[in-house]
Short mmCIF file of C-alpha atoms and ligand atoms in Angstrom, two decimals:
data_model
loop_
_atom_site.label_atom_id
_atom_site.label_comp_id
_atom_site.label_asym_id
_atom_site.label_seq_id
_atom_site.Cartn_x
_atom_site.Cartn_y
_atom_site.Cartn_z
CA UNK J 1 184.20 102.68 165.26
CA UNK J 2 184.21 98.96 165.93
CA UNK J 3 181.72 96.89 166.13
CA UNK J 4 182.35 95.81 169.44
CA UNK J 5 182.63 99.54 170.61
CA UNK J 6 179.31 100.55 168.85
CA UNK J 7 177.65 97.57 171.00
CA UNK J 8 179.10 99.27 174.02
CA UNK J 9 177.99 102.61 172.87
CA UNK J 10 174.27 101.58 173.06
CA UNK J 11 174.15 98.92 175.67
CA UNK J 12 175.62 101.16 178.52
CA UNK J 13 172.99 104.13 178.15
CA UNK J 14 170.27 101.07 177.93
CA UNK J 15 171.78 99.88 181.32
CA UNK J 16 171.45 102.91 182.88
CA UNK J 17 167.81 104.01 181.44
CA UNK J 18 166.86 100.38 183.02
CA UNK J 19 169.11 101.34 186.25
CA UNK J 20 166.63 104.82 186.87
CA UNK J 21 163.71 102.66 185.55
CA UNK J 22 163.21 100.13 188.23
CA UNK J 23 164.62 101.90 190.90
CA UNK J 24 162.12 105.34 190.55
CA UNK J 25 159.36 101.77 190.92
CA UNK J 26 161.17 101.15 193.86
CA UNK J 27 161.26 105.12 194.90
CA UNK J 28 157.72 104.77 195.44
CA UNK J 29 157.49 102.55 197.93
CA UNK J 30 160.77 103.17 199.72
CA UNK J 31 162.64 106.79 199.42
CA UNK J 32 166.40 105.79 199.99
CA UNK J 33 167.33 106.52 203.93
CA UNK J 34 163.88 106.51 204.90
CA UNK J 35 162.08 104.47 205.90
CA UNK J 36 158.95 102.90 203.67
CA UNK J 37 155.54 105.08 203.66
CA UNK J 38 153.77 101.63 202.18
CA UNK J 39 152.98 98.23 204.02
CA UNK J 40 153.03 94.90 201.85
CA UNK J 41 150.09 95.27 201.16
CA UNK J 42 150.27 98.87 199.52
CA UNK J 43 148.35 100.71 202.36
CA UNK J 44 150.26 103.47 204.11
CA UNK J 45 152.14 102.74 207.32
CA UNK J 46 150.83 105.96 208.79
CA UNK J 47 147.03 106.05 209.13
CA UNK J 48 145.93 108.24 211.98
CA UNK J 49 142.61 109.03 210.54
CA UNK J 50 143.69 112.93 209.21
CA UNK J 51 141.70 114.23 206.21
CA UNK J 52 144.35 114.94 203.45
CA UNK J 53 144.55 118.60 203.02
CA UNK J 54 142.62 118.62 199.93
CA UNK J 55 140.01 116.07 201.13
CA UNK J 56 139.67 118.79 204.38
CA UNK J 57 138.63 121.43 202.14
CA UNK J 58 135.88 119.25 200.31
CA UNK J 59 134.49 117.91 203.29
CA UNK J 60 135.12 119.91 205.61
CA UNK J 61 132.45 122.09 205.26
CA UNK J 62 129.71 119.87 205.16
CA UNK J 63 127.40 119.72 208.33
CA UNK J 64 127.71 116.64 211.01
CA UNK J 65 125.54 113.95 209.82
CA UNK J 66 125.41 115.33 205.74
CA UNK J 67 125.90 112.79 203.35
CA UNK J 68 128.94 113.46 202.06
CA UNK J 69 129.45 112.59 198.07
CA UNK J 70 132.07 110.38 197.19
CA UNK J 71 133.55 110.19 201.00
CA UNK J 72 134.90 106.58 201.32
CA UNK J 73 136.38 105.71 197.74
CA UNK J 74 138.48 109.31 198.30
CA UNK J 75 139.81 108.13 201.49
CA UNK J 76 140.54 104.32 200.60
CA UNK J 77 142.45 105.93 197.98
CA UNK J 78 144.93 108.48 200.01
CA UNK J 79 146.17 105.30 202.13
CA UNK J 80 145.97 103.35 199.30
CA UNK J 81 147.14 104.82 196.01
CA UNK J 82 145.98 101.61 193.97
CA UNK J 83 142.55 101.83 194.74
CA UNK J 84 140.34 102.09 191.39
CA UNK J 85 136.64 103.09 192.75
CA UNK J 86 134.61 101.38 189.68
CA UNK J 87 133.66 97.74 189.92
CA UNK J 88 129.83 97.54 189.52
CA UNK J 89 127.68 95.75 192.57
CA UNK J 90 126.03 92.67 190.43
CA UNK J 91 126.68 91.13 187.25
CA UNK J 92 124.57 92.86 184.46
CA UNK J 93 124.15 91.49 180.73
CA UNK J 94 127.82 93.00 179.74
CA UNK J 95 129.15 90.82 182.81
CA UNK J 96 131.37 88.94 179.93
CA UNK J 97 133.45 92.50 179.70
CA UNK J 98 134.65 92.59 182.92
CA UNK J 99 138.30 92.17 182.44
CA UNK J 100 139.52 90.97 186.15
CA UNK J 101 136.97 88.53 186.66
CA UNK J 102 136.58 86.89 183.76
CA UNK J 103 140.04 84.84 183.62
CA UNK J 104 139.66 83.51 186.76
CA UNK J 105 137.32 80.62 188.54
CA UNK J 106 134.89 81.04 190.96
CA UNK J 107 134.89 82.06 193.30
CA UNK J 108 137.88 84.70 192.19
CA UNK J 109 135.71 85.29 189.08
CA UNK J 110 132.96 83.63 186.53
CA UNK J 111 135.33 81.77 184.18
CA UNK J 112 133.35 78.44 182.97
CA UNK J 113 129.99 79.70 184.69
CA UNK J 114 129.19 82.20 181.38
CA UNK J 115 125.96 80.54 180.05
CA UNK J 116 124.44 79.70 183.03
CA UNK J 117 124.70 83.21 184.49
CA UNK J 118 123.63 84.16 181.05
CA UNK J 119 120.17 82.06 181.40
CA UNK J 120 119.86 83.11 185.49
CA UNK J 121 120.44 86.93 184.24
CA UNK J 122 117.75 86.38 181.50
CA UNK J 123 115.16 85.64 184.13
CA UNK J 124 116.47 88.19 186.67
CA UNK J 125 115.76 91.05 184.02
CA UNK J 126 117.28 93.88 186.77
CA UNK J 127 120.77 94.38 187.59
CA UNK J 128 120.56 97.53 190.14
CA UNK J 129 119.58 98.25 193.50
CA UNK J 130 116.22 99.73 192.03
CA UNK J 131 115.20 103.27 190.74
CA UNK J 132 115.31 105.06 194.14
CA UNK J 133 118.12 103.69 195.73
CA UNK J 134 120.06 104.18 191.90
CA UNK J 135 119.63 107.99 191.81
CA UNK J 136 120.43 108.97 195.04
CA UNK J 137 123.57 111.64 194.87
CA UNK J 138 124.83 110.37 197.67
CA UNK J 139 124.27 106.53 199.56
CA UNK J 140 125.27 105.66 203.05
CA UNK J 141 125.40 102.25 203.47
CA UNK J 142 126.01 99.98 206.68
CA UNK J 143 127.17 96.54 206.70
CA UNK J 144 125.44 93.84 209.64
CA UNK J 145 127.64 91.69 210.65
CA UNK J 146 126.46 88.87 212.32
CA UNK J 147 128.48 89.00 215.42
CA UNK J 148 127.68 88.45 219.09
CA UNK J 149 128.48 91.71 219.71
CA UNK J 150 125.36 93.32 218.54
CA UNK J 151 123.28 91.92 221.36
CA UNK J 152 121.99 94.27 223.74
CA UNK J 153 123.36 97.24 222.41
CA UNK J 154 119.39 98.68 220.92
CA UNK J 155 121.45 99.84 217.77
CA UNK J 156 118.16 98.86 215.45
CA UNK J 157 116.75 102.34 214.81
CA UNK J 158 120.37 103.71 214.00
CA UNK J 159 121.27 100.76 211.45
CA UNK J 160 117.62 101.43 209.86
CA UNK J 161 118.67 105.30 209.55
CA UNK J 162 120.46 103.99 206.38
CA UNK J 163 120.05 104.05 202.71
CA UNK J 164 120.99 100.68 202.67
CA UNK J 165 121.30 97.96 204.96
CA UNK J 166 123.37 95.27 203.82
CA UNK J 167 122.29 91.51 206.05
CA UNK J 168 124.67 88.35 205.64
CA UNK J 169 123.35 84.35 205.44
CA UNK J 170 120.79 83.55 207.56
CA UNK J 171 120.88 86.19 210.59
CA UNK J 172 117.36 87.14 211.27
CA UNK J 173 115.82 90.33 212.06
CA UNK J 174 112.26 89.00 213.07
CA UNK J 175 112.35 89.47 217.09
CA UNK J 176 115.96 91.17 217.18
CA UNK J 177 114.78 94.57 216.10
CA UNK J 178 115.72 96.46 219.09
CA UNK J 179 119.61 95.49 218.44
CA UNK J 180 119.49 94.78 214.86
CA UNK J 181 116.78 96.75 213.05
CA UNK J 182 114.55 95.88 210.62
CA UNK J 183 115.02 97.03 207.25
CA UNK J 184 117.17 94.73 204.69
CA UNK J 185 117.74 96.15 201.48
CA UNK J 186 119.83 92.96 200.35
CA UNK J 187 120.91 89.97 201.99
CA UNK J 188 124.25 88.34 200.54
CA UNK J 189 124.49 85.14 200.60
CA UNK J 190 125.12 81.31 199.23
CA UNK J 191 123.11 78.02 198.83
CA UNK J 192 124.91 76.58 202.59
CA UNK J 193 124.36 79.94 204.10
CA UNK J 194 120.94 81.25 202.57
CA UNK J 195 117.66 81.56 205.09
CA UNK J 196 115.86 77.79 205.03
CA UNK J 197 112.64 78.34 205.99
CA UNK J 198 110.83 80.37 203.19
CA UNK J 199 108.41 82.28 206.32
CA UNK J 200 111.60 83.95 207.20
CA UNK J 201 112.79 85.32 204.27
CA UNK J 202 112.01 89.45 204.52
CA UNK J 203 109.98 91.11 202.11
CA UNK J 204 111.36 94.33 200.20
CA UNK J 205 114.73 92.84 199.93
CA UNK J 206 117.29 91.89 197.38
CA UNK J 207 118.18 88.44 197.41
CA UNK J 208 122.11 89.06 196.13
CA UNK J 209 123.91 85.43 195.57
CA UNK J 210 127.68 85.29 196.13
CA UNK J 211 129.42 82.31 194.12
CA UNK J 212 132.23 79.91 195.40
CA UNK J 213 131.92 76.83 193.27
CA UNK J 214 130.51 76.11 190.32
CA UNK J 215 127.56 73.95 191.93
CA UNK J 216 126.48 77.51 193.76
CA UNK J 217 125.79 78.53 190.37
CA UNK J 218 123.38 75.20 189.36
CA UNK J 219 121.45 75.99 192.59
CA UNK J 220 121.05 79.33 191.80
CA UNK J 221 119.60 78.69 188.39
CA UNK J 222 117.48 75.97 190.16
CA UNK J 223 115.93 79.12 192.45
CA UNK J 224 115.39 81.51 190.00
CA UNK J 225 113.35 79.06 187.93
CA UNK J 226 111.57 77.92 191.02
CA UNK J 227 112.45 73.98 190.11
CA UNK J 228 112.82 70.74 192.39
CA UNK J 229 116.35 71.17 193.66
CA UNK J 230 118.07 67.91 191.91
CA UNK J 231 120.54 66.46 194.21
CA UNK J 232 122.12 68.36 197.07
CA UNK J 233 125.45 66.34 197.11
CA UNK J 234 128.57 68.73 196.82
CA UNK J 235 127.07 71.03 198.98
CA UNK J 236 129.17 71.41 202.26
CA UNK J 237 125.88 71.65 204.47
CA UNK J 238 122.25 71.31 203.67
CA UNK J 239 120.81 74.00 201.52
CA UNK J 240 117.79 76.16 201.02
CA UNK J 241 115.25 74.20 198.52
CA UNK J 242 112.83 77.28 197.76
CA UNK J 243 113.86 81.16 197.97
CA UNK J 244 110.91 82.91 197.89
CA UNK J 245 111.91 86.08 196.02
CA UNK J 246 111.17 87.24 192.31
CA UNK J 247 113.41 86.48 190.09
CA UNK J 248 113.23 90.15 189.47
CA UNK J 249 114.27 90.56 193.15
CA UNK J 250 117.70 88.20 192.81
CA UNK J 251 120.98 89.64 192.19
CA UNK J 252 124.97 88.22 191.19
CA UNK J 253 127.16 89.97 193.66
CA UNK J 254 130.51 90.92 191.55
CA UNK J 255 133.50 88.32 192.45
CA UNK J 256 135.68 91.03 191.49
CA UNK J 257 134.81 91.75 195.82
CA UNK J 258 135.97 88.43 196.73
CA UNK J 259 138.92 88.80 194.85
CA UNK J 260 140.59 92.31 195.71
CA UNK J 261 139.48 91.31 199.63
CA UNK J 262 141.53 87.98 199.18
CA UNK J 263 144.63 89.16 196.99
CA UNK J 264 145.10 92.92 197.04
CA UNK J 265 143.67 94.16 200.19
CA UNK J 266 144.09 90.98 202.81
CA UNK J 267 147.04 89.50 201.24
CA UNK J 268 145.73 85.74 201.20
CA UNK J 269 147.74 83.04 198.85
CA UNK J 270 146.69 83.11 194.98
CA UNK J 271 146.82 79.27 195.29
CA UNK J 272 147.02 79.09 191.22
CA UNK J 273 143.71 81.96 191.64
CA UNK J 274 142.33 78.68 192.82
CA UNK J 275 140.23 78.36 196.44
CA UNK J 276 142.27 76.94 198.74
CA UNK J 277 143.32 76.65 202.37
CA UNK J 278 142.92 80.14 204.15
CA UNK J 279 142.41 82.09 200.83
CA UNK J 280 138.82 83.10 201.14
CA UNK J 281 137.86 86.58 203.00
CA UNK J 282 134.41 86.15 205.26
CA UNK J 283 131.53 87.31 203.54
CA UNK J 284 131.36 90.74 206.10
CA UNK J 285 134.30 91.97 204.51
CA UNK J 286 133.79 91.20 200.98
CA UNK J 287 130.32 93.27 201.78
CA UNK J 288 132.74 95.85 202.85
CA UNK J 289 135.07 95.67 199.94
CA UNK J 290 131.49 96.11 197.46
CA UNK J 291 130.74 98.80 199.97
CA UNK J 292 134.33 100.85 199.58
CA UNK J 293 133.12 100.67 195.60
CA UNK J 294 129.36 101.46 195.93
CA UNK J 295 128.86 103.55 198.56
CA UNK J 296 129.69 106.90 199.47
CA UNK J 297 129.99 106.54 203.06
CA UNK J 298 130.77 103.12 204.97
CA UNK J 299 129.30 102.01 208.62
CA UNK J 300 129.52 98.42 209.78
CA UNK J 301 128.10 97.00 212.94
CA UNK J 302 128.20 93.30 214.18
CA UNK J 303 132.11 92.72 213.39
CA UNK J 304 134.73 91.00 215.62
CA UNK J 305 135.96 87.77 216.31
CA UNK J 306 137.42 87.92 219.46
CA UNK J 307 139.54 85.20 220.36
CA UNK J 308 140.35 86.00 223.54
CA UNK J 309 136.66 85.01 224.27
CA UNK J 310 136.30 81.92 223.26
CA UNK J 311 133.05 81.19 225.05
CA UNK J 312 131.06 84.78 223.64
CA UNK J 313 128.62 83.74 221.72
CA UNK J 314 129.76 83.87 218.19
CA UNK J 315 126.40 85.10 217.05
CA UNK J 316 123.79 87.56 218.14
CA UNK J 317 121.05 84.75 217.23
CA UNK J 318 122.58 81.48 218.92
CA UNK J 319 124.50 80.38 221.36
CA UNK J 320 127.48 78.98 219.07
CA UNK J 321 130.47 79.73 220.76
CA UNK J 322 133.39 82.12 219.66
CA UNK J 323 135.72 79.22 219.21
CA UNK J 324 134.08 77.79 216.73
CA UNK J 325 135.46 79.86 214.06
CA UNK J 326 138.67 78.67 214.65
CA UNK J 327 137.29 75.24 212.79
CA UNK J 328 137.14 77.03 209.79
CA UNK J 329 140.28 76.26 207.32
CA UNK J 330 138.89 78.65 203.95
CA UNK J 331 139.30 81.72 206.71
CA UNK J 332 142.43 83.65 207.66
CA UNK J 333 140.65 85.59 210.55
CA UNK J 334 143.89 87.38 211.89
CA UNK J 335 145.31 88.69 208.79
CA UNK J 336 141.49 89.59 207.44
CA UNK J 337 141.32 91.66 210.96
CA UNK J 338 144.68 93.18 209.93
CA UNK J 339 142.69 94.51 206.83
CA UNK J 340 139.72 95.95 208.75
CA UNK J 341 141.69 97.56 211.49
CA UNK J 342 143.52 99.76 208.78
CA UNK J 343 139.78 100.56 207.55
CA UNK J 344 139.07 101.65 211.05
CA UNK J 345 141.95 103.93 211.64
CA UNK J 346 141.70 105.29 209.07
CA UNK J 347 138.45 106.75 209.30
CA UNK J 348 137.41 104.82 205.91
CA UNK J 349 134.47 102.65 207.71
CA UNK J 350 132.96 103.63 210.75
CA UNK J 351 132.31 100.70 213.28
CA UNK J 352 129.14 101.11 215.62
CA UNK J 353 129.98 98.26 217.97
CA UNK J 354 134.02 98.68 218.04
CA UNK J 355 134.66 94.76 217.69
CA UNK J 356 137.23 95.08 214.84
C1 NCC B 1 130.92 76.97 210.13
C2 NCC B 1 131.13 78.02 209.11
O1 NCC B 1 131.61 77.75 208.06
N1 NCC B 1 130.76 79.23 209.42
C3 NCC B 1 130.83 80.34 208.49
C4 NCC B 1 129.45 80.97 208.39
C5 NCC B 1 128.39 79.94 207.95
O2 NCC B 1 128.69 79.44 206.67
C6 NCC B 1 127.04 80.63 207.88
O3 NCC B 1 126.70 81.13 209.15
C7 NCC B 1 125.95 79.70 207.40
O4 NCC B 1 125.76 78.65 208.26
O5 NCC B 1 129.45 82.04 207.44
C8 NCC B 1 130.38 83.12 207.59
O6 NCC B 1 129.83 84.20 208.32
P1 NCC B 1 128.54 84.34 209.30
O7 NCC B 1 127.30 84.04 208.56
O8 NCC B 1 128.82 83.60 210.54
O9 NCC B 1 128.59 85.89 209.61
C9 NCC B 1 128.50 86.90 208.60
C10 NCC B 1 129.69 87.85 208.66
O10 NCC B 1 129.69 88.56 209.88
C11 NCC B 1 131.02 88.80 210.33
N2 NCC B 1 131.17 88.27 211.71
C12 NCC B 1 130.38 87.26 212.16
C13 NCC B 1 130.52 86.83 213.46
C14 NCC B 1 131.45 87.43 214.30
N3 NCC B 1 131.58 87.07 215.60
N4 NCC B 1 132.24 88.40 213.82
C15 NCC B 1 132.10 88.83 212.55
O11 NCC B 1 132.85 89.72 212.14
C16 NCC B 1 131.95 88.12 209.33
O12 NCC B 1 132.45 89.08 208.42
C17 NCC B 1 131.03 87.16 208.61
O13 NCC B 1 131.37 86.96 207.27
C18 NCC B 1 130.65 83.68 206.17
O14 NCC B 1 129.95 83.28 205.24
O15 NCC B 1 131.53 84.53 206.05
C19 NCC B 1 131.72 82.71 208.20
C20 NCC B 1 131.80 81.40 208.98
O16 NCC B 1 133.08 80.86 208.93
C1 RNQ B 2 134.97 73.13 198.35
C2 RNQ B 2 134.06 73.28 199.53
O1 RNQ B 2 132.87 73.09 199.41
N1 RNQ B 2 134.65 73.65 200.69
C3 RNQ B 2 133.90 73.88 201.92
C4 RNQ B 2 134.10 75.35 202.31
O2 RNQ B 2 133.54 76.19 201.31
C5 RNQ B 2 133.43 75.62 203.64
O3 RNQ B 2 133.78 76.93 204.09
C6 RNQ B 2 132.78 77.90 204.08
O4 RNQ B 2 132.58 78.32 202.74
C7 RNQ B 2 131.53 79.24 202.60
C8 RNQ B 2 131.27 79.43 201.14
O5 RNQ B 2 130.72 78.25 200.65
C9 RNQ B 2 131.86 80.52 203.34
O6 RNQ B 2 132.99 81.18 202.82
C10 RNQ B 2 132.11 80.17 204.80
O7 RNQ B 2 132.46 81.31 205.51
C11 RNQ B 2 133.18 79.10 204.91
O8 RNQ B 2 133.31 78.72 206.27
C12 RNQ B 2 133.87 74.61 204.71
C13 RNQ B 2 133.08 74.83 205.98
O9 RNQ B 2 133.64 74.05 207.01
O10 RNQ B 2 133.67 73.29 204.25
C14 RNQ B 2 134.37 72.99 203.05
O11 RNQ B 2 134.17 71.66 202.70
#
């Protein structure tokens, strides 16, 4: 045979192995003649909240108001075939191993922050939710919002009814019990949007820091070792100078949360994996997005920017108005909404006040 033929001979049967390759990657997301079952994003186009058959006869069983094991992740994963459930909650002592944070900035991920997280999770000493809340079988977890919407609406014995009640920045609880309850078992936050006064920080709560610059990280270090905060420039708003928690009680929420809300699930720009205009999800819905991995059932109250109200107060604790979020350049508030309304339909989070 000649040379030339012999080429042929295993070029064309390369061709076509390449031809069925890519083509069975496009299969899954588009069967020829029909139309796609997957957005952009990856989620199915079809959500109308129906247990999978063999998710009905799991749960199906199980009594109204049972706990039921394993519940969200299950879900999130039948409209959304990527979904990998593990990603732990904070940063623990083997933080260095996690592979999709580690190659990327904050506040996508830790790169160029190792030894100082290394010296804050020295003093911290505890990288769980605690002994009780760590055994439980099964945790249902609800996520406050801060959100106008929860005023009025005496939801604060029903949000305490949880395992664990996640709070955001500074909303207080202290005279809003009736709406909002009372019990915090952590409090997300960072150094622009952490509680100021020291009185109204809540006992029994984990103070869990979420990272989006590199000087967040210097002012945490600065609070666990209870020193004089050195300079407060960089900052985009004045900042807490004493948090009056343990170090013991302090926590490093996961960026991995920030980053599948932004990329995977939202669809914001990578921006070089770099934060940038409209690439950053609110802090609500990258409580969520820990939630989907942590928890084994989902609730959220206190959600919704509605901007058709613009004058609604944007908060359930002042009287800022609606349109104020529209200021905000890191947010992309419609597409983020996009997210959560997929959530909803799908029966993956439940949401007490129906603002999303
Ligand atoms: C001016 C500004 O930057 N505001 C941001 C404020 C501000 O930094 C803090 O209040 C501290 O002062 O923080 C944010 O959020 P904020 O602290 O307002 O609220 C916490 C989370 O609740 C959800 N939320 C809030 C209000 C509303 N009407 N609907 C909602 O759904 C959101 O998921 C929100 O994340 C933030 O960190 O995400 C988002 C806001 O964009
Ligand atoms: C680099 C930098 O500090 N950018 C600031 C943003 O982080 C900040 O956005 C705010 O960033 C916060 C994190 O630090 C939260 O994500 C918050 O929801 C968001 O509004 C805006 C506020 O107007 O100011 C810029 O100068």
């Amino acid at each position: 045979m000649k040379p030339s033929h012999k080429l042929l001979f295993v070029l064309c049967p390369m061709l076509v192995l390449g031809f069925i390759y890519y083509s069975s990657g496009k299969l899954h997301l588009h069967v020829w003649g029909q139309k796609p079952l997957y957005d952009k994003q990856g989620f199915l186009l079809k959500l109308d909240g129906q247990l999978p058959a063999e998710l009905a006869y799991k749960y199906g069983n199980l009594s109204e108001g049972v706990c039921k094991p394993g519940y969200a992740a299950a879900k999130m994963t039948a409209i959304y075939p990527k979904f990998m459930k593990p990603a732990p909650m904070f940063l623990d002592r083997n933080f260095k191993r996690l592979a999709k944070v580690r190659n990327y900035l904050p506040p996508f991920g830790f790169k160029t922050q190792e030894r100082i997280i290394d010296s804050i999770l020295t003093a911290t000493k505890n990288y769980g939710l605690g002994e009780v809340l760590d055994s439980l079988g099964c945790k249902r977890c609800i996520i406050v919002g801060n959100g106008g919407i929860l005023a009025n609406k005496s939801l604060g014995s029903r949000i305490d009814d949880y395992d664990i009640v996640v709070r955001l920045n500074e909303a207080p609880v202290t005279g809003f019990g009736k709406d909002v309850g009372t019990k915090t078992t952590m409090r997300i936050t960072y150094p622009e949007g952490a509680i100021q006064k020291p009185e109204r920080y809540e006992k029994d709560s984990l103070f869990v820091f979420s990272a989006f610059k590199p000087l967040d990280f210097k002012w945490l270090r600065q609070m666990v070792y209870k020193e004089k905060l050195r300079g407060t420039e960089g900052f985009w708003k004045s900042v807490a100078h004493y948090v009056p928690r343990e170090p013991t009680e302090m926590r490093i929420l996961n960026p991995y949360f920030i980053q599948e809300a932004a990329f995977q699930f939202i669809g914001l720009p990578l921006n070089n994996g770099l934060m940038g205009k409209g690439n950053i999800p609110t802090l609500g819905t990258v409580a969520i997005t820990m939630a989907l991995h942590n928890c084994d059932e989902v609730v959220v109250a206190g959600f919704g920017y509605d901007m058709n109200m613009p004058h609604a107060p944007l908060h359930y604790y002042e009287t800022v108005k609606m349109s104020a979020i529209k200021e905000s350049w890191t947010h992309n508030i419609s597409k983020e909404k996009e997210f959560l309304r997929k959530l909803v339909r799908a029966n993956i989070i439940t949401d007490l006040t129906n603002g999303i």
